[in-house]
Short mmCIF file of C-alpha atoms in Angstrom, two decimals:
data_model
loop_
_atom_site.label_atom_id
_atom_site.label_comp_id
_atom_site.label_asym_id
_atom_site.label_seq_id
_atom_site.Cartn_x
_atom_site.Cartn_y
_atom_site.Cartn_z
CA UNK A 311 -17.60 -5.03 10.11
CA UNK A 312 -17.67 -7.79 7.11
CA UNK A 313 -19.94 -7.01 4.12
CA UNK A 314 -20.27 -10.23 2.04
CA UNK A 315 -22.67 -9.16 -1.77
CA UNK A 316 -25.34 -11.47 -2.14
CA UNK A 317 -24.30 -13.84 -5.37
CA UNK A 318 -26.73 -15.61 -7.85
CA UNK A 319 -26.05 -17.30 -11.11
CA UNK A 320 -28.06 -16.69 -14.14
CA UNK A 321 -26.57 -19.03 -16.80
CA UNK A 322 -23.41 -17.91 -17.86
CA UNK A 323 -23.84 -14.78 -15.38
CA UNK A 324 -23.36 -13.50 -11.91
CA UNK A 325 -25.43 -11.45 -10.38
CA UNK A 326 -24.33 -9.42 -7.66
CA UNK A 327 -26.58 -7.59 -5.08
CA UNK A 328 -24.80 -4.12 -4.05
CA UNK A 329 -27.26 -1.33 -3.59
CA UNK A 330 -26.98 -1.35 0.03
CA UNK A 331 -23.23 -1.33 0.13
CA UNK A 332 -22.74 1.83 -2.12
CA UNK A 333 -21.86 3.89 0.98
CA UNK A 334 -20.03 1.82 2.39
CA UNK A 335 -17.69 1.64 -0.78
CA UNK A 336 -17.23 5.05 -0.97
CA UNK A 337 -20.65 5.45 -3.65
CA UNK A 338 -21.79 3.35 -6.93
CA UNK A 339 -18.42 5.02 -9.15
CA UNK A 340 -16.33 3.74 -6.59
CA UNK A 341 -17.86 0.35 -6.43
CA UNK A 342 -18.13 -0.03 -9.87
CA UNK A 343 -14.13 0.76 -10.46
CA UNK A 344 -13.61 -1.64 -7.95
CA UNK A 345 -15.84 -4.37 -9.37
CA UNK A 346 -14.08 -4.20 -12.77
CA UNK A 347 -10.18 -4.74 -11.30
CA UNK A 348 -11.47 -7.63 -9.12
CA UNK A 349 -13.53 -8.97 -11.75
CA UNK A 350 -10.43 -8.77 -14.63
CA UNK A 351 -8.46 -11.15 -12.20
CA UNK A 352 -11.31 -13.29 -12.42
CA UNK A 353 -11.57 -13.62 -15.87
CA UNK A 354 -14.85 -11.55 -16.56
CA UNK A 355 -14.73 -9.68 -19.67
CA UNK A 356 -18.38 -7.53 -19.40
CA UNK A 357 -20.05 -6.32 -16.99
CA UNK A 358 -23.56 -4.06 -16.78
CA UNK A 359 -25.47 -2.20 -14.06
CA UNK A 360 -29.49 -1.97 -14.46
CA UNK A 361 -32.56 -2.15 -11.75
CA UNK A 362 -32.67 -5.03 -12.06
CA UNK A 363 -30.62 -8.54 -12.61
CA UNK A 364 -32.32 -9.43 -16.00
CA UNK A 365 -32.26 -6.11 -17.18
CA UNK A 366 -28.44 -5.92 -16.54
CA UNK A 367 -27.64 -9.12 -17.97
CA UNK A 368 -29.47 -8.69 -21.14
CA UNK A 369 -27.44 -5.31 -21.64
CA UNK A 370 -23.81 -6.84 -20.68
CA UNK A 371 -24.47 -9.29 -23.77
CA UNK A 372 -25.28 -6.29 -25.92
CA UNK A 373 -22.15 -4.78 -25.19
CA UNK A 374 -23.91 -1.77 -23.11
CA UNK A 375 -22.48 -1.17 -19.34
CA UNK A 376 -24.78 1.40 -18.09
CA UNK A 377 -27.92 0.97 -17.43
CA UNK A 378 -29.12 4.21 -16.07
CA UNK A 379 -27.86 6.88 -18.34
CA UNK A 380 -31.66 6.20 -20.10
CA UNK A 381 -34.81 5.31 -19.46
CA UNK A 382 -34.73 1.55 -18.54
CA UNK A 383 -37.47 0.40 -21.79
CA UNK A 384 -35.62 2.86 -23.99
CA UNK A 385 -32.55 1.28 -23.68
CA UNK A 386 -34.20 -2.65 -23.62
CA UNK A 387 -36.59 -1.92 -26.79
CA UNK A 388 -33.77 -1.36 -28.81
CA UNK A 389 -31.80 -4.33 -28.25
CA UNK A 390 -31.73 -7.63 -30.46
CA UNK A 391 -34.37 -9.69 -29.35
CA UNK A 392 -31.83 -12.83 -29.22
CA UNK A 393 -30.21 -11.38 -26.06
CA UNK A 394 -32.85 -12.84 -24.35
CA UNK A 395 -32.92 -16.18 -23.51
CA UNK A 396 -36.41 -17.08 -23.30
CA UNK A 397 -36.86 -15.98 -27.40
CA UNK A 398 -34.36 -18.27 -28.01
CA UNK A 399 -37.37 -21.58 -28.94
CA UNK A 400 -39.43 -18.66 -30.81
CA UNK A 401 -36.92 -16.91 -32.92
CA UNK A 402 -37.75 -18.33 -36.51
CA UNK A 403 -41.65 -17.69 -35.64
CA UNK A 404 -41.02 -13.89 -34.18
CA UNK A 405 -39.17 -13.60 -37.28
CA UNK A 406 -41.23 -13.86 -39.78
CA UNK A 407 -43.56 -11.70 -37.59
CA UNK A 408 -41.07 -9.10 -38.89
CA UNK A 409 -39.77 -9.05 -35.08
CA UNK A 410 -36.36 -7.72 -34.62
CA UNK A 411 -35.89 -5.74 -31.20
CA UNK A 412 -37.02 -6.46 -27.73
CA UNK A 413 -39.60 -3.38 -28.34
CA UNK A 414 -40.56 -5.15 -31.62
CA UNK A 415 -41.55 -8.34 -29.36
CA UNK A 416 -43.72 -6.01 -26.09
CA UNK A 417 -45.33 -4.65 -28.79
CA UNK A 418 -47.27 -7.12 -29.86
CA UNK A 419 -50.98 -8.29 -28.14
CA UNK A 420 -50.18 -9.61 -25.32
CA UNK A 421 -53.40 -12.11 -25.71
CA UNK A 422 -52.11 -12.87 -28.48
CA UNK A 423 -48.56 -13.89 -27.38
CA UNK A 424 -49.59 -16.00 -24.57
CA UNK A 425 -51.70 -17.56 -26.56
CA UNK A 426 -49.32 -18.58 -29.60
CA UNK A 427 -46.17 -18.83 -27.10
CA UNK A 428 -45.41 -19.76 -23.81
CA UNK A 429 -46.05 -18.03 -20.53
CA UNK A 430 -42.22 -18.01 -20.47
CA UNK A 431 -42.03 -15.16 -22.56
CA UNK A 432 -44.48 -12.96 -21.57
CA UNK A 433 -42.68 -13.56 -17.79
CA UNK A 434 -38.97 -13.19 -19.01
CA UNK A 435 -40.24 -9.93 -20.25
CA UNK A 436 -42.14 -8.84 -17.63
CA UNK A 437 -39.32 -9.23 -15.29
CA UNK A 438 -36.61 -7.49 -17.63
CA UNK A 439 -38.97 -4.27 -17.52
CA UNK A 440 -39.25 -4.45 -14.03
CA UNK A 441 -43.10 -5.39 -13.98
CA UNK A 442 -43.02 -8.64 -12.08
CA UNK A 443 -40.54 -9.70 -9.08
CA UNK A 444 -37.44 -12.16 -9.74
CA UNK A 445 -36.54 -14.83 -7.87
CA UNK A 446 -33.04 -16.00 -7.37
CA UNK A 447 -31.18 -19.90 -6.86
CA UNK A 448 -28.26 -18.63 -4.54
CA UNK A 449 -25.00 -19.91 -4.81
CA UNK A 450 -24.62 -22.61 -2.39
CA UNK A 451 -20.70 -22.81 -2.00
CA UNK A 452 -19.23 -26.40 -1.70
CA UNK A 453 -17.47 -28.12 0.82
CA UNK A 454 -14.27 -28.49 -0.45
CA UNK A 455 -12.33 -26.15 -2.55
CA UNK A 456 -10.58 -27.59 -6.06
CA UNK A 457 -9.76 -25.06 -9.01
CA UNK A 458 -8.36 -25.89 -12.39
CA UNK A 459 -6.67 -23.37 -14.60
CA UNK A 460 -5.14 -24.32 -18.05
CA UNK A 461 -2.05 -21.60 -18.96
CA UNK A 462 -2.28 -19.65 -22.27
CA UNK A 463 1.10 -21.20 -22.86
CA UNK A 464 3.50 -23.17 -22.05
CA UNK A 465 5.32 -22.06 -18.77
CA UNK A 466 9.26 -23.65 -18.58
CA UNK A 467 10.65 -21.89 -15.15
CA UNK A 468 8.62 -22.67 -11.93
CA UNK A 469 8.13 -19.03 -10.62
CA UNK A 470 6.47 -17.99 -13.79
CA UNK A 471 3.45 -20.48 -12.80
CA UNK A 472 2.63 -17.70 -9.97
CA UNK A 473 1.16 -15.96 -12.67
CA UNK A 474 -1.80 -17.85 -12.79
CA UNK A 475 -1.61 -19.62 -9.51
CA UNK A 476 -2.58 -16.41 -8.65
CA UNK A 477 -5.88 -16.37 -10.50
CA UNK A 478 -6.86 -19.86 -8.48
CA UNK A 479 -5.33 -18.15 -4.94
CA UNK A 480 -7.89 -15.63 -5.28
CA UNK A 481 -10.58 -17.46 -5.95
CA UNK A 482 -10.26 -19.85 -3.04
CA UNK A 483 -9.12 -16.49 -0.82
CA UNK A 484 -13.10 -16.09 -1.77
CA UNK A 485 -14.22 -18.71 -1.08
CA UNK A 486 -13.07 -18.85 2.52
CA UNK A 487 -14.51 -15.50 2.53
CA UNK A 488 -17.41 -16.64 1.94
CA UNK A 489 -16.99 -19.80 4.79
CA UNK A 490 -15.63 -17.37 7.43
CA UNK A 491 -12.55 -19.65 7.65
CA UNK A 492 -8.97 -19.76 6.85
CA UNK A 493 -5.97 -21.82 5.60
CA UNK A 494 -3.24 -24.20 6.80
CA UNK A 495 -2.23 -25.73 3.83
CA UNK A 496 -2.98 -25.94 0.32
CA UNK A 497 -1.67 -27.75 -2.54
CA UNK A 498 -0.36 -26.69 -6.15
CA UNK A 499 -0.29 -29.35 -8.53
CA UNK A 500 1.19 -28.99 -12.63
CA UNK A 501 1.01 -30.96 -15.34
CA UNK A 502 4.06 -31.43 -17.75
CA UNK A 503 3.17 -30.85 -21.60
CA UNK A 504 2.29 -34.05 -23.83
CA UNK A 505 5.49 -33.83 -25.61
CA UNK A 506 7.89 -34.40 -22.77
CA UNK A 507 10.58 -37.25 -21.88
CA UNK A 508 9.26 -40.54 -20.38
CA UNK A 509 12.15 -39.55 -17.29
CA UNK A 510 9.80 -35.96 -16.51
CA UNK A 511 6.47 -37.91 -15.48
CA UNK A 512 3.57 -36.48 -15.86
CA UNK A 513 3.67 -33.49 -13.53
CA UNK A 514 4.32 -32.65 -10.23
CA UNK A 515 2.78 -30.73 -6.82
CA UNK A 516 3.89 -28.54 -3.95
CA UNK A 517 2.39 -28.35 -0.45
CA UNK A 518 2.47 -25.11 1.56
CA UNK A 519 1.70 -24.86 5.26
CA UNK A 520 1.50 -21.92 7.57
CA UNK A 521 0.99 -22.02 11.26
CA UNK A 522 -1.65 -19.69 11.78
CA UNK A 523 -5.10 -20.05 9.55
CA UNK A 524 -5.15 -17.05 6.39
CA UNK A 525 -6.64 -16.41 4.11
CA UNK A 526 -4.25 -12.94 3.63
CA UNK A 527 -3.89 -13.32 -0.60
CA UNK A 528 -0.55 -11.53 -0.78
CA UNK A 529 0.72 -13.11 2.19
CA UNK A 530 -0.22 -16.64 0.67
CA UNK A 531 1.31 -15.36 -3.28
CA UNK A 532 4.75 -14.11 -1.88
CA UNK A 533 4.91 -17.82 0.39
CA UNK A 534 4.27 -19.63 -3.01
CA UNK A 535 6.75 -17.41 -4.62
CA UNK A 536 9.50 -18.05 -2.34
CA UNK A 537 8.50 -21.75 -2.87
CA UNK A 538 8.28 -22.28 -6.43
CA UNK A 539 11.93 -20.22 -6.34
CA UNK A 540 13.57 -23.30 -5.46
CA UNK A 541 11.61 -25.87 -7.85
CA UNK A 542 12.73 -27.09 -11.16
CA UNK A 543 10.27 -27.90 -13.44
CA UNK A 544 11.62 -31.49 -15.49
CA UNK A 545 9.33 -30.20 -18.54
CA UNK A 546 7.46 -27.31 -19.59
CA UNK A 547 4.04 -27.18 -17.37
CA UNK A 548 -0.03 -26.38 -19.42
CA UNK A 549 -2.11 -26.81 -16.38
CA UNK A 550 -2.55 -26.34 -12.97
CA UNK A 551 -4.62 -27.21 -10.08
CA UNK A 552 -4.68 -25.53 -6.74
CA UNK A 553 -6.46 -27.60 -3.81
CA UNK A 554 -7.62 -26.13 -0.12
CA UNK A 555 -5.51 -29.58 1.66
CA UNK A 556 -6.18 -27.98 5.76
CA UNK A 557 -9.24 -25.36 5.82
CA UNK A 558 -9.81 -24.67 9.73
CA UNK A 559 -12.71 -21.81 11.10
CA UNK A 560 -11.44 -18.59 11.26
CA UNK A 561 -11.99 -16.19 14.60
CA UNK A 562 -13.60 -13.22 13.05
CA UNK A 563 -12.51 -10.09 14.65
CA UNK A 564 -14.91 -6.82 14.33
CA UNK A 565 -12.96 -3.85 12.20
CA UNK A 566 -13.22 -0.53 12.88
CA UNK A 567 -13.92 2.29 11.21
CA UNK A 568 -11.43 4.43 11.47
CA UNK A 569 -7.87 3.04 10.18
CA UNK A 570 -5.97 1.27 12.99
CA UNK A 571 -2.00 2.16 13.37
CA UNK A 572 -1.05 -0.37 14.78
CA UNK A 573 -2.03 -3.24 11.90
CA UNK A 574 -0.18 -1.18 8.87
CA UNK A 575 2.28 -3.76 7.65
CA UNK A 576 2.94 -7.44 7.94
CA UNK A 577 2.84 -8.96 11.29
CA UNK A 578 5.76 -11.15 12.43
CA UNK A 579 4.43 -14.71 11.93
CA UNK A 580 3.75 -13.65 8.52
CA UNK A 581 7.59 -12.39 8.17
CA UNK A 582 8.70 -15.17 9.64
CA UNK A 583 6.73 -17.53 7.43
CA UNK A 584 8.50 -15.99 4.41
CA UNK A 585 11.66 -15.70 5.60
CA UNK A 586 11.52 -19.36 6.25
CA UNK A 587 10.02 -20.29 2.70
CA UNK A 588 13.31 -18.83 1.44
CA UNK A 589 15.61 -20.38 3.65
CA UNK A 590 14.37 -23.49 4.60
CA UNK A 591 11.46 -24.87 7.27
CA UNK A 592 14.58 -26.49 9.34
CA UNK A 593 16.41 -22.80 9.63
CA UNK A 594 14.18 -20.70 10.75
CA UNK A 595 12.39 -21.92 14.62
CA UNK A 596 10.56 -20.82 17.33
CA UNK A 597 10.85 -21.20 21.09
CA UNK A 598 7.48 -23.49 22.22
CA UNK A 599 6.78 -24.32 25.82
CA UNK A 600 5.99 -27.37 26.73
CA UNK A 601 4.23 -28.92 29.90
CA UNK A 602 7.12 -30.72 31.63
CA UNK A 603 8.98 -30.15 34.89
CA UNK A 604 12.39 -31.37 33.32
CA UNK A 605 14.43 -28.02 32.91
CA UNK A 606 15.71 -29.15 29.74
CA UNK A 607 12.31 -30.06 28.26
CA UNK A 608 10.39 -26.99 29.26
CA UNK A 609 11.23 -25.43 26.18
CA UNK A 610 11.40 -26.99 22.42
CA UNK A 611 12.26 -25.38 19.20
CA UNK A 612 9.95 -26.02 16.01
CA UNK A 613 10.25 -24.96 12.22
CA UNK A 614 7.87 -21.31 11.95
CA UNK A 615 5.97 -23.31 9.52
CA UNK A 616 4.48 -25.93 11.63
CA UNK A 617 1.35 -24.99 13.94
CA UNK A 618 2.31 -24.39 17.58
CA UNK A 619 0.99 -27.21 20.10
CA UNK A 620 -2.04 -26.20 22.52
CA UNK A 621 -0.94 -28.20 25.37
CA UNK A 622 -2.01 -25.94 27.90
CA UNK A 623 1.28 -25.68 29.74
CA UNK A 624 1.05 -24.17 32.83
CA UNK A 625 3.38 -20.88 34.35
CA UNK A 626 6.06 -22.13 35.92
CA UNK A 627 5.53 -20.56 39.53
CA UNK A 628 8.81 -21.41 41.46
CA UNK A 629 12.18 -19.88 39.90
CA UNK A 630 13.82 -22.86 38.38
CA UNK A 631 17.90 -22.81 37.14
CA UNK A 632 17.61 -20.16 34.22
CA UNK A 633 20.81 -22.00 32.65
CA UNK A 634 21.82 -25.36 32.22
CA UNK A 635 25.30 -26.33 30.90
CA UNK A 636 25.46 -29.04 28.36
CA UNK A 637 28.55 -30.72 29.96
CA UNK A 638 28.35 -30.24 33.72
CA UNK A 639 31.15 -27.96 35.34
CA UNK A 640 32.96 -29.54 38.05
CA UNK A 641 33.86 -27.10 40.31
CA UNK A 642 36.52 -26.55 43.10
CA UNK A 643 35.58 -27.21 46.40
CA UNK A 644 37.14 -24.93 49.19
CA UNK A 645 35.36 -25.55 52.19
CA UNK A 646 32.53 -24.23 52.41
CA UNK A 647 30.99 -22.98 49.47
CA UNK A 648 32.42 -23.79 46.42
CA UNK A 649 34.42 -21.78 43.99
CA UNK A 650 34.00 -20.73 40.16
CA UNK A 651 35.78 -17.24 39.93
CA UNK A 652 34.56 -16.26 43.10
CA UNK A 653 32.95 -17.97 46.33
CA UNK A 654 29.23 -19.48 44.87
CA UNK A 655 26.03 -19.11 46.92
CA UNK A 656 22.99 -20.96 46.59
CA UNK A 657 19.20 -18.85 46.45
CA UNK A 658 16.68 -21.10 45.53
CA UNK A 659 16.76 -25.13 46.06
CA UNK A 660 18.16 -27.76 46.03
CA UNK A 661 16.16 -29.53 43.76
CA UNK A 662 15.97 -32.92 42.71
CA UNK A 663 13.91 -34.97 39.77
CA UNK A 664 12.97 -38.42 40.55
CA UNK A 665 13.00 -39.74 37.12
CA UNK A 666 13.34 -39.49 33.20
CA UNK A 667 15.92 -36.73 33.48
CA UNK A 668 18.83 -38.27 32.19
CA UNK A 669 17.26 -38.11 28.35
CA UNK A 670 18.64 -35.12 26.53
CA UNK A 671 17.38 -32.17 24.27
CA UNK A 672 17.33 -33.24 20.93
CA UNK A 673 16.93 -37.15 21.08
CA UNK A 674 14.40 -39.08 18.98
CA UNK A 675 11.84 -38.62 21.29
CA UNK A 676 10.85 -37.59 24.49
CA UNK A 677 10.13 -40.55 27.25
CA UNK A 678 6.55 -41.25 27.88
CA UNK A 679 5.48 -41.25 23.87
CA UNK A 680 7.13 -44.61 22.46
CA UNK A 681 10.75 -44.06 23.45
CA UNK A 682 12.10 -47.07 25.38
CA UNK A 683 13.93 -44.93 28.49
CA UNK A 684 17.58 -46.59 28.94
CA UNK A 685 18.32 -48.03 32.31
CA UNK A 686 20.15 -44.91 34.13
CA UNK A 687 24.19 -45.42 34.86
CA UNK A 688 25.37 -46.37 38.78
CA UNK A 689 26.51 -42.91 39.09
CA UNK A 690 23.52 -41.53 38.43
CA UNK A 691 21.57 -43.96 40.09
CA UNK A 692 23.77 -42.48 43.18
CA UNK A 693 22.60 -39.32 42.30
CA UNK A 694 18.51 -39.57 42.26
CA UNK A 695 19.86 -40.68 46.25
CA UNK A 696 20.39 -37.44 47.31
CA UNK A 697 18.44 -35.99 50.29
CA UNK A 698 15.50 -34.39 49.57
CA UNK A 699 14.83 -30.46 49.28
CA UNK A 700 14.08 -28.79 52.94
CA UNK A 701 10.25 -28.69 53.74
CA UNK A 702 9.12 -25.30 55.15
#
């Protein structure tokens, strides 16, 4: 279960939708507690709750939160009649009218207003006091995802940028949300101040990449943290951009609603990911199979950061050698069989590989994708002339 508010702007506003989510949130206190944290990481400074959108913005730019501890027109008739907008091209007029309040402005004829003014007013008010419907332009989110945050001052030490790369994590956290997908990669970018060296440049960017898509916000803070631990800033930073590089669709999985044991804590790709952000991409791997009947190339290892490969290999469904020796063993034949310790039988087998299995684990490439194969040795040219495995 996903609840998503419906979201309008109103100028400098946003209007948020939530009357049919107040149980869900635990009732309107809750809701509203929750609204103001969120909100302060935002940057929104005042909020209001009314009937209705207009009604609610016109009392957040008085200064008044709630809207329902009064009678809606009590509360609107005494407000300055400049909180609403459409006075604004009528204020010297309504002035001298000896107009001061909202309730100053309703007052008056209403024949008379619309036919001094413009229908705008009569509307603006209408729809404030609940008398006529509103109609909304809903936020149509874009495609891409680039935020811009200048820092109240001037930050010297790389981790303390976190502080408001936050701010910019969240808001693209939401706007996944609000896309239903997640991350692969994004990109912080600084700017140096204006009074640095010619030798710092003029700022400087860091990519991070996770295997699996998220859009987790503390998972995606404590990866930039263990990040930005190991960068050096060449001169103090006063801006910052954060950019969504790899945005991918993300499964959505239905949530129940009663609290599930088994998801409490982080899960081990996310571990893994920040164990690997402190240590290094090249230290910390995973096993990855691979679709190849080579023993040695079944099985590859790949930094935790990069995505694993959907290749589609298939189960392997006759028992191949478990172990392979880098440097083959040469062992001490006694008639019949060998020895190594103790007298050696052979289970499964024999089994032989026609070709491209004299490359080893760890070359530049594998053969078949650009890799020139060498020409194989007499000896093991001797070798691929062995008799084939027994046919039942």
């Amino acid at each position: 279960m996903q609840f998503t508010p419906r979201v309008a702007t109103s100028e400098e506003a946003v209007l948020l939708e939530v009357e049919a989510s107040t149980r869900l949130f635990g009732g309107k206190r809750a809701l509203r507690d929750r609204v103001v944290q969120e909100g302060a990481d935002q940057g929104v400074t005042t909020m209001a709750w009314a009937t209705n959108s207009l009604a609610a913005h016109l009392l957040a730019r008085a200064g008044i939160e709630n809207g329902f501890k009064r009678p809606l027109e009590e509360l609107l008739d005494a407000l300055p009649m400049k909180v609403l907008t459409a006075v604004a091209p009528h204020e010297g007029i309504l002035s001298r009218l000896g107009c001061r309040t909202l309730g100053d402005v309703r007052r008056l004829p209403r024949g008379g207003v619309s036919r001094r003014f413009d229908k705008e007013l009569l509307g603006a008010l209408d729809r404030a006091y609940g008398l006529l419907p509103e109609a909304h332009v809903w936020v149509e989110l874009p495609d891409t995802f680039e935020a811009r945050l200048e820092l109240m001052s001037r930050v010297e030490m790389a981790p303390a940028l976190l502080f408001g790369a936050r701010r910019l994590l969240l808001q693209m956290c939401g706007w996944l949300a609000a896309r239903h997908s997640g991350i692969t990669a994004f990109t912080l970018k600084w700017s140096h101040d204006v009074m640095r060296s010619k030798e710092a440049g003029e700022g400087g960017e860091i990519t991070i990449r996770t295997a699996e898509p998220s859009r987790n916000l503390e998972h995606l803070c404590r990866l930039l943290a263990e990040h930005l631990a190991r960068v050096e800033l060449k001169a103090p930073a006063g801006e910052l951009w954060l950019s969504a590089t790899e945005v991918v669709s993300l499964d959505e999985k239905s949530l129940s609603l009663l609290p599930d044991p088994s998801e409490k804590g982080e899960s081990l790709q996310m571990v893994l990911e920040r164990i690997a952000a402190r240590l290094g991409p090249d230290r910390v791997l995973r096993p990855v199979l691979t679709e190849d009947h080579r023993l040695e190339w079944m099985q590859m290892w790949q930094p935790v950061p990069l995505p694993v490969p959907r290749n589609g290999a298939e189960p392997i469904t006759m028992p191949p050698p478990t172990w392979v020796l880098p440097q083959p063993l040469k062992l001490t034949p006694r008639g019949h069989p060998p020895l190594y310790l103790r007298a050696l039988h052979l289970l499964p087998g024999p089994h032989r590989v026609e070709r491209g299995w004299w490359p080893r684990p760890g070359a530049a490439a594998a053969p078949g994708r650009g890799r020139k194969t060498p020409r194989p040795s007499p000896r093991l040219a001797r070798l691929s002339r062995s008799p084939p495995p027994c046919r039942r």
